[in-house]
């Protein structure tokens, strides 16, 4: 489960960077403002890194690893809900 979450975190970071590069080089913005696209991409990279880091802590058996891992998964789910709302409201 932890390895799967770490893979998902890495995929989140790679996808965010790819979408940011597509935005920069093509100018497409899917109806969203530039600031919100940059914020969402940077936040997604941050969350991907947090999930990877929390997974490492949990694998190493650190004291707070389990709590930080759960919090990072919850933050990622909340991010996806927030992104869904942004995409459908056209912020």
Coordinates of C-alpha atoms in Angstrom, one line a residue:
X1 CA 0.0 0.0 0.0
X2 CA 2.8 2.4 0.9
X3 CA 4.7 1.7 -2.3
X4 CA 1.5 2.2 -4.3
X5 CA 1.0 5.6 -2.6
X6 CA 4.6 6.5 -3.3
X7 CA 4.2 5.7 -6.9
X8 CA 1.0 7.8 -7.0
X9 CA 2.9 10.7 -5.4
X10 CA 5.6 10.5 -8.0
X11 CA 3.0 10.3 -10.8
X12 CA 1.2 13.4 -9.3
X13 CA 4.5 15.4 -9.4
X14 CA 5.4 14.2 -13.0
X15 CA 1.9 15.0 -14.3
X16 CA 1.8 18.4 -12.7
X17 CA 5.2 19.3 -14.2
X18 CA 4.0 18.0 -17.6
X19 CA 0.8 20.0 -17.5
X20 CA 2.7 23.1 -16.5
X21 CA 5.1 22.7 -19.4
X22 CA 2.2 22.2 -21.8
X23 CA 0.6 25.4 -20.4
X24 CA 3.9 27.3 -20.8
X25 CA 4.7 26.2 -24.3
X26 CA 1.2 25.9 -25.9
X27 CA -0.7 28.6 -24.1
X28 CA -3.7 26.4 -23.5
X29 CA -5.4 27.0 -20.1
X30 CA -8.6 25.0 -20.2
X31 CA -10.6 28.1 -19.3
X32 CA -8.7 28.7 -16.0
X33 CA -6.7 31.7 -15.1
X34 CA -2.9 31.4 -15.3
X35 CA -2.5 32.0 -11.5
X36 CA -4.8 29.1 -10.6
X37 CA -3.1 26.8 -13.0
X38 CA 0.3 27.7 -11.6
X39 CA -1.0 27.3 -8.0
X40 CA -2.6 23.9 -8.7
X41 CA 0.5 22.6 -10.4
X42 CA 2.9 23.7 -7.6
X43 CA 0.5 22.4 -5.0
X44 CA 0.2 19.1 -6.7
X45 CA 4.0 18.8 -6.9
X46 CA 4.2 19.6 -3.2
X47 CA 1.6 17.0 -2.3
X48 CA 3.3 14.4 -4.4
X49 CA 6.6 15.0 -2.6
X50 CA 4.8 14.9 0.8
X51 CA 3.2 11.5 -0.1
X52 CA 6.6 10.1 -1.1
X53 CA 8.3 11.5 2.1
X54 CA 5.5 10.2 4.3
X55 CA 5.8 6.8 2.7
X56 CA 9.5 6.7 3.4
X57 CA 8.9 7.6 7.0
X58 CA 6.3 4.8 7.3
X59 CA 8.6 2.3 5.7
X60 CA 11.5 3.2 8.0
X61 CA 9.1 2.8 11.0
X62 CA 9.6 6.3 12.3
X63 CA 7.5 7.5 15.2
X64 CA 5.2 9.8 13.3
X65 CA 5.4 8.0 10.0
X66 CA 1.9 6.5 10.1
X67 CA 0.2 9.8 11.1
X68 CA 2.0 11.8 8.5
X69 CA 1.2 9.2 5.9
X70 CA -2.5 9.3 6.7
X71 CA -2.5 13.1 6.7
X72 CA -0.8 13.2 3.3
X73 CA -3.3 10.9 1.8
X74 CA -6.2 13.0 3.2
X75 CA -4.6 16.2 1.9
X76 CA -4.3 14.6 -1.6
X77 CA -7.9 13.6 -1.6
X78 CA -8.9 17.1 -0.5
X79 CA -6.8 18.5 -3.3
X80 CA -8.5 16.4 -5.9
X81 CA -11.9 17.6 -4.6
X82 CA -10.7 21.2 -4.8
X83 CA -9.3 20.7 -8.3
X84 CA -12.6 19.1 -9.4
X85 CA -14.4 22.2 -8.1
X86 CA -12.0 24.5 -9.9
X87 CA -12.3 22.8 -13.2
X88 CA -16.0 22.8 -13.2
X89 CA -16.5 26.3 -11.9
X90 CA -13.9 27.8 -14.3
X91 CA -11.9 29.8 -11.6

